[in-house]
């Protein structure tokens, strides 16, 4: 698979933020029992490490051609596209551009400038020029009244791209949040996309893209899910998460939010988890530690013990 095994198992690599995120992501899939054995866990760690180092806003023309071919009949629109940060998700916007749609993209302020530049670059790659405001606009998710601006964009026939996992938490439901479930996890999503569909009578359509061995798989929700009243908010959001729940482990490992979902989980009690323990080495702030994929627990160990654990891990990594 093109891995430098010594690099992947040395102390420097185990000290990276990327490695800690990979441990969390794979531990969550193990908790959900989507991975059954140690070999599967190691393979998933490899995939997550590879995927973490890839560019999710792909410019690969072959992937784009696959996506355009897989796209269903040209939607006249407008549509509210419910997307997630899974796979090369940035290609979805470029595909809609090439299909001739005007786009309105909702972005948080902390990523507004950086991601706005990426989408503008996608447009330039597609058409060789800058986008006009009649073709591509961005709306801040956390300033003013974004729903009013989004409603106006839909009225002007813009397709809306809405990343529903941009705000994803766990805990007690409160105003503005809707409870959803994914495998064994209870999560909360913002109700904004459902409220917007209710107010505008524009349907929601989910689009999720993954990539395995260079091949794209594109999954859509039903033709268009209408939100007719407030009681439809929860089912509308749950149907999107159900699409995520259908993904195989090698696809779900491509979801950027897995480590965040892991962080939101309550401490997993060992007696409730009939899983084989697998302690793997990592380093945080200079502390040498072991992380158990079965329970999510971590412990600090000494330098000698860490080196023994690292060598054992290296053997496992090489033999899977």
PDB file of C-alpha atoms in Angstrom:
ATOM      1  CA  UNK A   1       0.000   0.000   0.000  1.00  0.00           C
ATOM      2  CA  UNK A   2       3.027   2.233  -0.302  1.00  0.00           C
ATOM      3  CA  UNK A   3       3.619   2.743   3.432  1.00  0.00           C
ATOM      4  CA  UNK A   4       6.961   3.590   4.948  1.00  0.00           C
ATOM      5  CA  UNK A   5       6.477   1.282   7.913  1.00  0.00           C
ATOM      6  CA  UNK A   6       9.424   2.589   9.929  1.00  0.00           C
ATOM      7  CA  UNK A   7       8.151   6.138   9.543  1.00  0.00           C
ATOM      8  CA  UNK A   8       4.605   5.176  10.493  1.00  0.00           C
ATOM      9  CA  UNK A   9       5.710   3.521  13.728  1.00  0.00           C
ATOM     10  CA  UNK A  10       8.505   5.807  14.914  1.00  0.00           C
ATOM     11  CA  UNK A  11       8.115   8.056  17.935  1.00  0.00           C
ATOM     12  CA  UNK A  12       7.792  11.212  15.828  1.00  0.00           C
ATOM     13  CA  UNK A  13       4.833   9.825  13.856  1.00  0.00           C
ATOM     14  CA  UNK A  14       3.168   8.605  17.054  1.00  0.00           C
ATOM     15  CA  UNK A  15       3.466  12.147  18.425  1.00  0.00           C
ATOM     16  CA  UNK A  16       1.405  13.665  15.590  1.00  0.00           C
ATOM     17  CA  UNK A  17      -2.085  15.119  15.876  1.00  0.00           C
ATOM     18  CA  UNK A  18      -2.979  13.057  12.820  1.00  0.00           C
ATOM     19  CA  UNK A  19      -2.102   9.793  14.610  1.00  0.00           C
ATOM     20  CA  UNK A  20      -4.209  10.656  17.665  1.00  0.00           C
ATOM     21  CA  UNK A  21      -7.166  11.479  15.376  1.00  0.00           C
ATOM     22  CA  UNK A  22      -6.709   8.130  13.628  1.00  0.00           C
ATOM     23  CA  UNK A  23      -6.784   6.276  16.960  1.00  0.00           C
ATOM     24  CA  UNK A  24     -10.035   8.015  17.905  1.00  0.00           C
ATOM     25  CA  UNK A  25     -11.662   7.380  14.525  1.00  0.00           C
ATOM     26  CA  UNK A  26     -10.826   3.679  14.512  1.00  0.00           C
ATOM     27  CA  UNK A  27     -11.819   3.270  18.177  1.00  0.00           C
ATOM     28  CA  UNK A  28     -15.253   4.661  17.323  1.00  0.00           C
ATOM     29  CA  UNK A  29     -15.735   2.222  14.433  1.00  0.00           C
ATOM     30  CA  UNK A  30     -14.642  -0.585  16.776  1.00  0.00           C
ATOM     31  CA  UNK A  31     -17.158   0.631  19.351  1.00  0.00           C
ATOM     32  CA  UNK A  32     -19.834   0.527  16.654  1.00  0.00           C
ATOM     33  CA  UNK A  33     -18.650  -3.028  15.843  1.00  0.00           C
ATOM     34  CA  UNK A  34     -17.991  -2.173  12.209  1.00  0.00           C
ATOM     35  CA  UNK A  35     -14.481  -3.597  12.639  1.00  0.00           C
ATOM     36  CA  UNK A  36     -14.236  -7.052  14.171  1.00  0.00           C
ATOM     37  CA  UNK A  37     -10.571  -7.948  14.686  1.00  0.00           C
ATOM     38  CA  UNK A  38      -7.067  -6.608  15.199  1.00  0.00           C
ATOM     39  CA  UNK A  39      -6.202  -6.977  11.521  1.00  0.00           C
ATOM     40  CA  UNK A  40      -9.189  -4.875  10.529  1.00  0.00           C
ATOM     41  CA  UNK A  41      -8.242  -2.239  13.093  1.00  0.00           C
ATOM     42  CA  UNK A  42      -4.703  -1.923  11.748  1.00  0.00           C
ATOM     43  CA  UNK A  43      -5.936  -1.758   8.143  1.00  0.00           C
ATOM     44  CA  UNK A  44      -8.408   0.962   9.139  1.00  0.00           C
ATOM     45  CA  UNK A  45      -5.632   2.917  10.853  1.00  0.00           C
ATOM     46  CA  UNK A  46      -3.633   2.758   7.639  1.00  0.00           C
ATOM     47  CA  UNK A  47      -6.585   3.958   5.574  1.00  0.00           C
ATOM     48  CA  UNK A  48      -7.284   6.827   7.951  1.00  0.00           C
ATOM     49  CA  UNK A  49      -3.636   7.892   7.939  1.00  0.00           C
ATOM     50  CA  UNK A  50      -3.573   7.844   4.141  1.00  0.00           C
ATOM     51  CA  UNK A  51      -6.885   9.654   3.888  1.00  0.00           C
ATOM     52  CA  UNK A  52      -5.888  12.307   6.418  1.00  0.00           C
ATOM     53  CA  UNK A  53      -2.965  13.245   4.186  1.00  0.00           C
ATOM     54  CA  UNK A  54      -5.071  13.561   1.032  1.00  0.00           C
ATOM     55  CA  UNK A  55      -6.639  16.690  -0.406  1.00  0.00           C
ATOM     56  CA  UNK A  56     -10.411  16.480   0.047  1.00  0.00           C
ATOM     57  CA  UNK A  57     -10.962  19.242  -2.504  1.00  0.00           C
ATOM     58  CA  UNK A  58      -9.718  17.046  -5.321  1.00  0.00           C
ATOM     59  CA  UNK A  59      -8.801  18.500  -8.718  1.00  0.00           C
ATOM     60  CA  UNK A  60      -8.498  15.080 -10.342  1.00  0.00           C
ATOM     61  CA  UNK A  61     -10.317  15.221 -13.693  1.00  0.00           C
ATOM     62  CA  UNK A  62     -10.818  11.443 -13.671  1.00  0.00           C
ATOM     63  CA  UNK A  63     -12.660  11.593 -10.346  1.00  0.00           C
ATOM     64  CA  UNK A  64     -14.715  14.528 -11.577  1.00  0.00           C
ATOM     65  CA  UNK A  65     -15.665  12.630 -14.729  1.00  0.00           C
ATOM     66  CA  UNK A  66     -16.744   9.661 -12.584  1.00  0.00           C
ATOM     67  CA  UNK A  67     -18.868  11.955 -10.439  1.00  0.00           C
ATOM     68  CA  UNK A  68     -20.581  13.660 -13.379  1.00  0.00           C
ATOM     69  CA  UNK A  69     -21.349  10.259 -14.907  1.00  0.00           C
ATOM     70  CA  UNK A  70     -22.796   8.974 -11.620  1.00  0.00           C
ATOM     71  CA  UNK A  71     -24.926  12.082 -11.051  1.00  0.00           C
ATOM     72  CA  UNK A  72     -28.643  11.433 -11.650  1.00  0.00           C
ATOM     73  CA  UNK A  73     -30.670  13.420 -14.178  1.00  0.00           C
ATOM     74  CA  UNK A  74     -30.004  17.135 -14.113  1.00  0.00           C
ATOM     75  CA  UNK A  75     -32.085  18.649 -11.295  1.00  0.00           C
ATOM     76  CA  UNK A  76     -33.668  21.907 -12.495  1.00  0.00           C
ATOM     77  CA  UNK A  77     -33.630  23.069  -8.903  1.00  0.00           C
ATOM     78  CA  UNK A  78     -33.378  24.744  -6.691  1.00  0.00           C
ATOM     79  CA  UNK A  79     -32.369  22.082  -4.202  1.00  0.00           C
ATOM     80  CA  UNK A  80     -31.053  22.063  -0.663  1.00  0.00           C
ATOM     81  CA  UNK A  81     -28.135  19.633  -0.862  1.00  0.00           C
ATOM     82  CA  UNK A  82     -27.343  18.012   2.486  1.00  0.00           C
ATOM     83  CA  UNK A  83     -23.681  16.981   2.421  1.00  0.00           C
ATOM     84  CA  UNK A  84     -21.118  15.762   4.926  1.00  0.00           C
ATOM     85  CA  UNK A  85     -17.345  16.000   5.202  1.00  0.00           C
ATOM     86  CA  UNK A  86     -16.840  12.489   3.827  1.00  0.00           C
ATOM     87  CA  UNK A  87     -14.549  11.488   0.984  1.00  0.00           C
ATOM     88  CA  UNK A  88     -13.468  14.070  -1.639  1.00  0.00           C
ATOM     89  CA  UNK A  89     -16.549  16.126  -0.770  1.00  0.00           C
ATOM     90  CA  UNK A  90     -15.332  19.296  -2.472  1.00  0.00           C
ATOM     91  CA  UNK A  91     -16.001  17.689  -5.848  1.00  0.00           C
ATOM     92  CA  UNK A  92     -19.751  17.868  -5.238  1.00  0.00           C
ATOM     93  CA  UNK A  93     -19.717  21.646  -5.610  1.00  0.00           C
ATOM     94  CA  UNK A  94     -17.633  21.458  -8.774  1.00  0.00           C
ATOM     95  CA  UNK A  95     -20.000  18.889 -10.285  1.00  0.00           C
ATOM     96  CA  UNK A  96     -22.981  21.158  -9.635  1.00  0.00           C
ATOM     97  CA  UNK A  97     -21.086  24.047 -11.242  1.00  0.00           C
ATOM     98  CA  UNK A  98     -20.407  21.988 -14.368  1.00  0.00           C
ATOM     99  CA  UNK A  99     -24.062  20.970 -14.490  1.00  0.00           C
ATOM    100  CA  UNK A 100     -24.875  24.652 -14.855  1.00  0.00           C
ATOM    101  CA  UNK A 101     -26.278  25.428 -11.416  1.00  0.00           C
ATOM    102  CA  UNK A 102     -25.864  28.620  -9.426  1.00  0.00           C
ATOM    103  CA  UNK A 103     -24.504  27.801  -5.967  1.00  0.00           C
ATOM    104  CA  UNK A 104     -24.946  29.292  -2.510  1.00  0.00           C
ATOM    105  CA  UNK A 105     -22.624  27.756   0.083  1.00  0.00           C
ATOM    106  CA  UNK A 106     -23.063  28.132   3.840  1.00  0.00           C
ATOM    107  CA  UNK A 107     -19.747  28.500   5.718  1.00  0.00           C
ATOM    108  CA  UNK A 108     -18.733  29.201   9.306  1.00  0.00           C
ATOM    109  CA  UNK A 109     -16.766  32.399   9.868  1.00  0.00           C
ATOM    110  CA  UNK A 110     -13.658  30.507  11.034  1.00  0.00           C
ATOM    111  CA  UNK A 111     -13.329  28.814   7.631  1.00  0.00           C
ATOM    112  CA  UNK A 112     -15.089  31.427   5.493  1.00  0.00           C
ATOM    113  CA  UNK A 113     -12.055  32.930   3.762  1.00  0.00           C
ATOM    114  CA  UNK A 114     -10.051  29.728   3.316  1.00  0.00           C
ATOM    115  CA  UNK A 115     -12.892  27.594   2.001  1.00  0.00           C
ATOM    116  CA  UNK A 116     -14.308  30.434  -0.064  1.00  0.00           C
ATOM    117  CA  UNK A 117     -10.981  30.613  -1.906  1.00  0.00           C
ATOM    118  CA  UNK A 118     -11.082  26.868  -2.501  1.00  0.00           C
ATOM    119  CA  UNK A 119     -14.546  27.016  -4.064  1.00  0.00           C
ATOM    120  CA  UNK A 120     -13.528  29.977  -6.228  1.00  0.00           C
ATOM    121  CA  UNK A 121     -10.546  27.951  -7.402  1.00  0.00           C
ATOM    122  CA  UNK A 122     -12.888  25.075  -8.253  1.00  0.00           C
ATOM    123  CA  UNK A 123     -14.883  27.454 -10.430  1.00  0.00           C
ATOM    124  CA  UNK A 124     -11.747  28.741 -12.183  1.00  0.00           C
ATOM    125  CA  UNK A 125     -10.663  25.176 -12.895  1.00  0.00           C
ATOM    126  CA  UNK A 126     -14.047  24.482 -14.447  1.00  0.00           C
ATOM    127  CA  UNK A 127     -14.535  27.641 -16.532  1.00  0.00           C
ATOM    128  CA  UNK A 128     -11.184  29.408 -16.730  1.00  0.00           C
ATOM    129  CA  UNK A 129     -12.458  32.611 -15.133  1.00  0.00           C
ATOM    130  CA  UNK A 130     -13.674  34.072 -11.858  1.00  0.00           C
ATOM    131  CA  UNK A 131     -17.227  33.372 -10.722  1.00  0.00           C
ATOM    132  CA  UNK A 132     -19.721  36.212 -10.586  1.00  0.00           C
ATOM    133  CA  UNK A 133     -22.267  36.728  -7.799  1.00  0.00           C
ATOM    134  CA  UNK A 134     -24.887  35.404 -10.202  1.00  0.00           C
ATOM    135  CA  UNK A 135     -23.046  32.073 -10.188  1.00  0.00           C
ATOM    136  CA  UNK A 136     -21.452  31.550  -6.773  1.00  0.00           C
ATOM    137  CA  UNK A 137     -22.139  33.173  -3.399  1.00  0.00           C
ATOM    138  CA  UNK A 138     -21.129  32.431   0.195  1.00  0.00           C
ATOM    139  CA  UNK A 139     -23.221  32.991   3.306  1.00  0.00           C
ATOM    140  CA  UNK A 140     -21.820  33.108   6.828  1.00  0.00           C
ATOM    141  CA  UNK A 141     -23.494  30.558   9.095  1.00  0.00           C
ATOM    142  CA  UNK A 142     -22.904  32.502  12.299  1.00  0.00           C
ATOM    143  CA  UNK A 143     -23.533  36.139  11.407  1.00  0.00           C
ATOM    144  CA  UNK A 144     -26.784  38.029  10.996  1.00  0.00           C
ATOM    145  CA  UNK A 145     -29.744  35.899   9.988  1.00  0.00           C
ATOM    146  CA  UNK A 146     -28.336  33.286   7.601  1.00  0.00           C
ATOM    147  CA  UNK A 147     -31.677  31.559   7.054  1.00  0.00           C
ATOM    148  CA  UNK A 148     -33.169  34.735   5.583  1.00  0.00           C
ATOM    149  CA  UNK A 149     -30.199  35.047   3.216  1.00  0.00           C
ATOM    150  CA  UNK A 150     -30.475  31.389   2.266  1.00  0.00           C
ATOM    151  CA  UNK A 151     -34.185  31.728   1.628  1.00  0.00           C
ATOM    152  CA  UNK A 152     -33.486  34.677  -0.672  1.00  0.00           C
ATOM    153  CA  UNK A 153     -30.828  32.641  -2.507  1.00  0.00           C
ATOM    154  CA  UNK A 154     -33.266  29.790  -3.056  1.00  0.00           C
ATOM    155  CA  UNK A 155     -35.851  32.266  -4.334  1.00  0.00           C
ATOM    156  CA  UNK A 156     -33.271  33.349  -6.918  1.00  0.00           C
ATOM    157  CA  UNK A 157     -32.836  29.720  -7.990  1.00  0.00           C
ATOM    158  CA  UNK A 158     -29.473  29.033  -6.343  1.00  0.00           C
ATOM    159  CA  UNK A 159     -28.764  25.470  -5.300  1.00  0.00           C
ATOM    160  CA  UNK A 160     -27.687  25.416  -1.662  1.00  0.00           C
ATOM    161  CA  UNK A 161     -24.841  23.251  -0.348  1.00  0.00           C
ATOM    162  CA  UNK A 162     -25.274  22.657   3.365  1.00  0.00           C
ATOM    163  CA  UNK A 163     -22.730  20.581   5.349  1.00  0.00           C
ATOM    164  CA  UNK A 164     -24.939  19.306   8.144  1.00  0.00           C
ATOM    165  CA  UNK A 165     -22.004  17.976  10.194  1.00  0.00           C
ATOM    166  CA  UNK A 166     -20.468  21.442  10.521  1.00  0.00           C
ATOM    167  CA  UNK A 167     -22.175  21.630  13.916  1.00  0.00           C
ATOM    168  CA  UNK A 168     -22.404  18.222  15.533  1.00  0.00           C
ATOM    169  CA  UNK A 169     -22.608  17.691  19.295  1.00  0.00           C
ATOM    170  CA  UNK A 170     -23.907  15.286  21.922  1.00  0.00           C
ATOM    171  CA  UNK A 171     -25.914  15.921  25.067  1.00  0.00           C
ATOM    172  CA  UNK A 172     -29.411  17.027  25.971  1.00  0.00           C
ATOM    173  CA  UNK A 173     -31.524  18.406  23.138  1.00  0.00           C
ATOM    174  CA  UNK A 174     -32.201  22.133  23.395  1.00  0.00           C
ATOM    175  CA  UNK A 175     -33.754  24.836  21.257  1.00  0.00           C
ATOM    176  CA  UNK A 176     -32.415  24.761  17.727  1.00  0.00           C
ATOM    177  CA  UNK A 177     -31.014  21.225  17.984  1.00  0.00           C
ATOM    178  CA  UNK A 178     -32.499  17.938  16.789  1.00  0.00           C
ATOM    179  CA  UNK A 179     -31.563  14.494  18.212  1.00  0.00           C
ATOM    180  CA  UNK A 180     -30.380  11.848  15.752  1.00  0.00           C
ATOM    181  CA  UNK A 181     -28.748   8.446  16.112  1.00  0.00           C
ATOM    182  CA  UNK A 182     -25.853   6.871  14.244  1.00  0.00           C
ATOM    183  CA  UNK A 183     -25.068   3.283  15.132  1.00  0.00           C
ATOM    184  CA  UNK A 184     -24.726   3.374  18.941  1.00  0.00           C
ATOM    185  CA  UNK A 185     -24.237   7.113  19.255  1.00  0.00           C
ATOM    186  CA  UNK A 186     -26.852   9.716  20.111  1.00  0.00           C
ATOM    187  CA  UNK A 187     -25.997  13.045  18.509  1.00  0.00           C
ATOM    188  CA  UNK A 188     -27.495  16.477  17.957  1.00  0.00           C
ATOM    189  CA  UNK A 189     -27.663  18.389  14.676  1.00  0.00           C
ATOM    190  CA  UNK A 190     -28.699  21.970  14.087  1.00  0.00           C
ATOM    191  CA  UNK A 191     -32.264  22.191  12.803  1.00  0.00           C
ATOM    192  CA  UNK A 192     -31.454  24.969  10.308  1.00  0.00           C
ATOM    193  CA  UNK A 193     -31.602  22.909   7.119  1.00  0.00           C
ATOM    194  CA  UNK A 194     -34.959  21.399   8.096  1.00  0.00           C
ATOM    195  CA  UNK A 195     -36.362  24.798   9.086  1.00  0.00           C
ATOM    196  CA  UNK A 196     -35.216  26.264   5.780  1.00  0.00           C
ATOM    197  CA  UNK A 197     -36.939  23.505   3.829  1.00  0.00           C
ATOM    198  CA  UNK A 198     -40.112  24.064   5.865  1.00  0.00           C
ATOM    199  CA  UNK A 199     -40.133  27.825   5.260  1.00  0.00           C
ATOM    200  CA  UNK A 200     -39.266  27.680   1.559  1.00  0.00           C
ATOM    201  CA  UNK A 201     -41.000  24.433   0.542  1.00  0.00           C
ATOM    202  CA  UNK A 202     -37.757  23.456  -1.203  1.00  0.00           C
ATOM    203  CA  UNK A 203     -36.901  19.768  -0.689  1.00  0.00           C
ATOM    204  CA  UNK A 204     -33.755  18.437   0.960  1.00  0.00           C
ATOM    205  CA  UNK A 205     -31.641  15.941  -0.935  1.00  0.00           C
ATOM    206  CA  UNK A 206     -28.693  14.165   0.635  1.00  0.00           C
ATOM    207  CA  UNK A 207     -25.512  13.536  -1.361  1.00  0.00           C
ATOM    208  CA  UNK A 208     -22.611  11.531   0.079  1.00  0.00           C
ATOM    209  CA  UNK A 209     -19.498  10.599  -1.861  1.00  0.00           C
ATOM    210  CA  UNK A 210     -16.760   8.146  -0.917  1.00  0.00           C
ATOM    211  CA  UNK A 211     -13.701   6.855  -2.747  1.00  0.00           C
ATOM    212  CA  UNK A 212     -12.198   3.368  -2.525  1.00  0.00           C
ATOM    213  CA  UNK A 213      -9.288   2.237  -4.707  1.00  0.00           C
ATOM    214  CA  UNK A 214      -9.646   5.305  -6.912  1.00  0.00           C
ATOM    215  CA  UNK A 215     -13.325   4.675  -7.638  1.00  0.00           C
ATOM    216  CA  UNK A 216     -16.105   6.999  -6.536  1.00  0.00           C
ATOM    217  CA  UNK A 217     -19.354   5.815  -4.985  1.00  0.00           C
ATOM    218  CA  UNK A 218     -22.102   8.423  -4.895  1.00  0.00           C
ATOM    219  CA  UNK A 219     -25.121   7.930  -2.654  1.00  0.00           C
ATOM    220  CA  UNK A 220     -28.256  10.008  -2.817  1.00  0.00           C
ATOM    221  CA  UNK A 221     -31.236  10.222  -0.563  1.00  0.00           C
ATOM    222  CA  UNK A 222     -34.696  10.019  -2.021  1.00  0.00           C
ATOM    223  CA  UNK A 223     -35.654  12.325  -4.895  1.00  0.00           C
ATOM    224  CA  UNK A 224     -36.328  15.152  -2.496  1.00  0.00           C
ATOM    225  CA  UNK A 225     -37.501  15.147   1.081  1.00  0.00           C
ATOM    226  CA  UNK A 226     -40.080  17.818   1.844  1.00  0.00           C
ATOM    227  CA  UNK A 227     -40.448  19.220   5.341  1.00  0.00           C
ATOM    228  CA  UNK A 228     -44.123  20.052   5.705  1.00  0.00           C
ATOM    229  CA  UNK A 229     -44.258  20.857   9.413  1.00  0.00           C
ATOM    230  CA  UNK A 230     -42.033  21.021  12.480  1.00  0.00           C
ATOM    231  CA  UNK A 231     -42.665  17.386  13.341  1.00  0.00           C
ATOM    232  CA  UNK A 232     -40.798  16.521  10.120  1.00  0.00           C
ATOM    233  CA  UNK A 233     -37.542  18.111  11.324  1.00  0.00           C
ATOM    234  CA  UNK A 234     -36.212  15.043  13.120  1.00  0.00           C
ATOM    235  CA  UNK A 235     -37.116  12.477  10.408  1.00  0.00           C
ATOM    236  CA  UNK A 236     -35.623  14.744   7.739  1.00  0.00           C
ATOM    237  CA  UNK A 237     -32.266  14.890   9.529  1.00  0.00           C
ATOM    238  CA  UNK A 238     -32.344  11.251  10.584  1.00  0.00           C
ATOM    239  CA  UNK A 239     -32.788  10.087   7.002  1.00  0.00           C
ATOM    240  CA  UNK A 240     -29.490  11.804   6.129  1.00  0.00           C
ATOM    241  CA  UNK A 241     -27.670  10.105   9.023  1.00  0.00           C
ATOM    242  CA  UNK A 242     -29.181   6.778   7.955  1.00  0.00           C
ATOM    243  CA  UNK A 243     -27.282   7.111   4.668  1.00  0.00           C
ATOM    244  CA  UNK A 244     -24.091   7.519   6.686  1.00  0.00           C
ATOM    245  CA  UNK A 245     -25.026   4.453   8.714  1.00  0.00           C
ATOM    246  CA  UNK A 246     -25.142   2.379   5.518  1.00  0.00           C
ATOM    247  CA  UNK A 247     -21.481   3.034   4.713  1.00  0.00           C
ATOM    248  CA  UNK A 248     -18.941   0.236   5.018  1.00  0.00           C
ATOM    249  CA  UNK A 249     -16.064   0.764   7.451  1.00  0.00           C
ATOM    250  CA  UNK A 250     -13.588   1.563   4.638  1.00  0.00           C
ATOM    251  CA  UNK A 251     -15.938   4.338   3.506  1.00  0.00           C
ATOM    252  CA  UNK A 252     -16.986   5.657   6.900  1.00  0.00           C
ATOM    253  CA  UNK A 253     -13.338   5.983   7.935  1.00  0.00           C
ATOM    254  CA  UNK A 254     -13.210   8.860   5.397  1.00  0.00           C
ATOM    255  CA  UNK A 255     -15.535  11.013   7.543  1.00  0.00           C
ATOM    256  CA  UNK A 256     -13.651  13.947   9.057  1.00  0.00           C
ATOM    257  CA  UNK A 257     -15.996  14.096  12.050  1.00  0.00           C
ATOM    258  CA  UNK A 258     -15.280  10.643  13.497  1.00  0.00           C
ATOM    259  CA  UNK A 259     -12.732  11.929  16.062  1.00  0.00           C
ATOM    260  CA  UNK A 260     -15.182  14.640  17.149  1.00  0.00           C
ATOM    261  CA  UNK A 261     -17.971  12.084  17.571  1.00  0.00           C
ATOM    262  CA  UNK A 262     -15.573   9.969  19.631  1.00  0.00           C
ATOM    263  CA  UNK A 263     -14.869  12.983  21.859  1.00  0.00           C
ATOM    264  CA  UNK A 264     -18.596  13.471  22.447  1.00  0.00           C
ATOM    265  CA  UNK A 265     -19.147   9.870  23.498  1.00  0.00           C
ATOM    266  CA  UNK A 266     -19.526   9.098  27.192  1.00  0.00           C
ATOM    267  CA  UNK A 267     -16.754   6.978  28.680  1.00  0.00           C
ATOM    268  CA  UNK A 268     -17.301   3.465  27.414  1.00  0.00           C
ATOM    269  CA  UNK A 269     -17.712   1.012  30.265  1.00  0.00           C
ATOM    270  CA  UNK A 270     -15.664  -2.129  29.806  1.00  0.00           C
ATOM    271  CA  UNK A 271     -18.437  -4.457  30.988  1.00  0.00           C
ATOM    272  CA  UNK A 272     -20.693  -3.094  28.253  1.00  0.00           C
ATOM    273  CA  UNK A 273     -18.100  -3.626  25.541  1.00  0.00           C
ATOM    274  CA  UNK A 274     -17.360  -7.282  24.719  1.00  0.00           C
ATOM    275  CA  UNK A 275     -14.397  -6.227  22.578  1.00  0.00           C
ATOM    276  CA  UNK A 276     -10.802  -7.403  22.538  1.00  0.00           C
ATOM    277  CA  UNK A 277      -8.480  -4.817  24.066  1.00  0.00           C
ATOM    278  CA  UNK A 278      -5.826  -3.443  21.746  1.00  0.00           C
ATOM    279  CA  UNK A 279      -3.422  -0.968  23.355  1.00  0.00           C
ATOM    280  CA  UNK A 280      -1.466   1.147  20.880  1.00  0.00           C
ATOM    281  CA  UNK A 281       1.309   3.690  21.547  1.00  0.00           C
ATOM    282  CA  UNK A 282       0.985   7.436  21.093  1.00  0.00           C
ATOM    283  CA  UNK A 283       2.588  10.596  22.476  1.00  0.00           C
ATOM    284  CA  UNK A 284       0.774  13.700  23.742  1.00  0.00           C
ATOM    285  CA  UNK A 285       2.646  16.772  25.000  1.00  0.00           C
ATOM    286  CA  UNK A 286       5.766  14.711  25.560  1.00  0.00           C
ATOM    287  CA  UNK A 287       3.929  12.020  27.550  1.00  0.00           C
ATOM    288  CA  UNK A 288       4.377   8.464  26.291  1.00  0.00           C
ATOM    289  CA  UNK A 289       1.037   6.703  26.485  1.00  0.00           C
ATOM    290  CA  UNK A 290      -1.020   3.708  25.448  1.00  0.00           C
ATOM    291  CA  UNK A 291      -4.507   4.057  23.968  1.00  0.00           C
ATOM    292  CA  UNK A 292      -7.019   1.191  24.144  1.00  0.00           C
ATOM    293  CA  UNK A 293      -9.146   0.997  21.003  1.00  0.00           C
ATOM    294  CA  UNK A 294     -11.775  -1.074  22.839  1.00  0.00           C
ATOM    295  CA  UNK A 295     -12.518   1.371  25.648  1.00  0.00           C
ATOM    296  CA  UNK A 296     -11.035   4.671  24.530  1.00  0.00           C
ATOM    297  CA  UNK A 297      -8.972   4.787  27.723  1.00  0.00           C
ATOM    298  CA  UNK A 298      -5.353   5.924  27.810  1.00  0.00           C
ATOM    299  CA  UNK A 299      -2.560   5.491  30.351  1.00  0.00           C
ATOM    300  CA  UNK A 300       0.879   7.059  30.790  1.00  0.00           C
ATOM    301  CA  UNK A 301       3.829   4.640  30.695  1.00  0.00           C
ATOM    302  CA  UNK A 302       7.598   4.866  31.109  1.00  0.00           C
ATOM    303  CA  UNK A 303      10.191   5.287  28.381  1.00  0.00           C
ATOM    304  CA  UNK A 304      11.272   1.624  28.484  1.00  0.00           C
ATOM    305  CA  UNK A 305       7.695   0.317  28.440  1.00  0.00           C
ATOM    306  CA  UNK A 306       6.853   2.673  25.574  1.00  0.00           C
ATOM    307  CA  UNK A 307       9.741   1.401  23.471  1.00  0.00           C
ATOM    308  CA  UNK A 308       8.634  -2.204  24.053  1.00  0.00           C
ATOM    309  CA  UNK A 309       5.078  -1.263  23.040  1.00  0.00           C
ATOM    310  CA  UNK A 310       6.327   0.573  19.950  1.00  0.00           C
ATOM    311  CA  UNK A 311       8.360  -2.419  18.793  1.00  0.00           C
ATOM    312  CA  UNK A 312       5.399  -4.772  19.311  1.00  0.00           C
ATOM    313  CA  UNK A 313       3.169  -2.384  17.388  1.00  0.00           C
ATOM    314  CA  UNK A 314       5.717  -2.231  14.572  1.00  0.00           C
ATOM    315  CA  UNK A 315       5.592  -6.023  14.208  1.00  0.00           C
ATOM    316  CA  UNK A 316       1.792  -5.973  14.071  1.00  0.00           C
ATOM    317  CA  UNK A 317       1.830  -3.133  11.534  1.00  0.00           C
ATOM    318  CA  UNK A 318       4.284  -4.989   9.279  1.00  0.00           C
ATOM    319  CA  UNK A 319       2.403  -8.296   9.426  1.00  0.00           C
ATOM    320  CA  UNK A 320      -1.103  -7.063   8.571  1.00  0.00           C
TER     321      UNK A 320
END
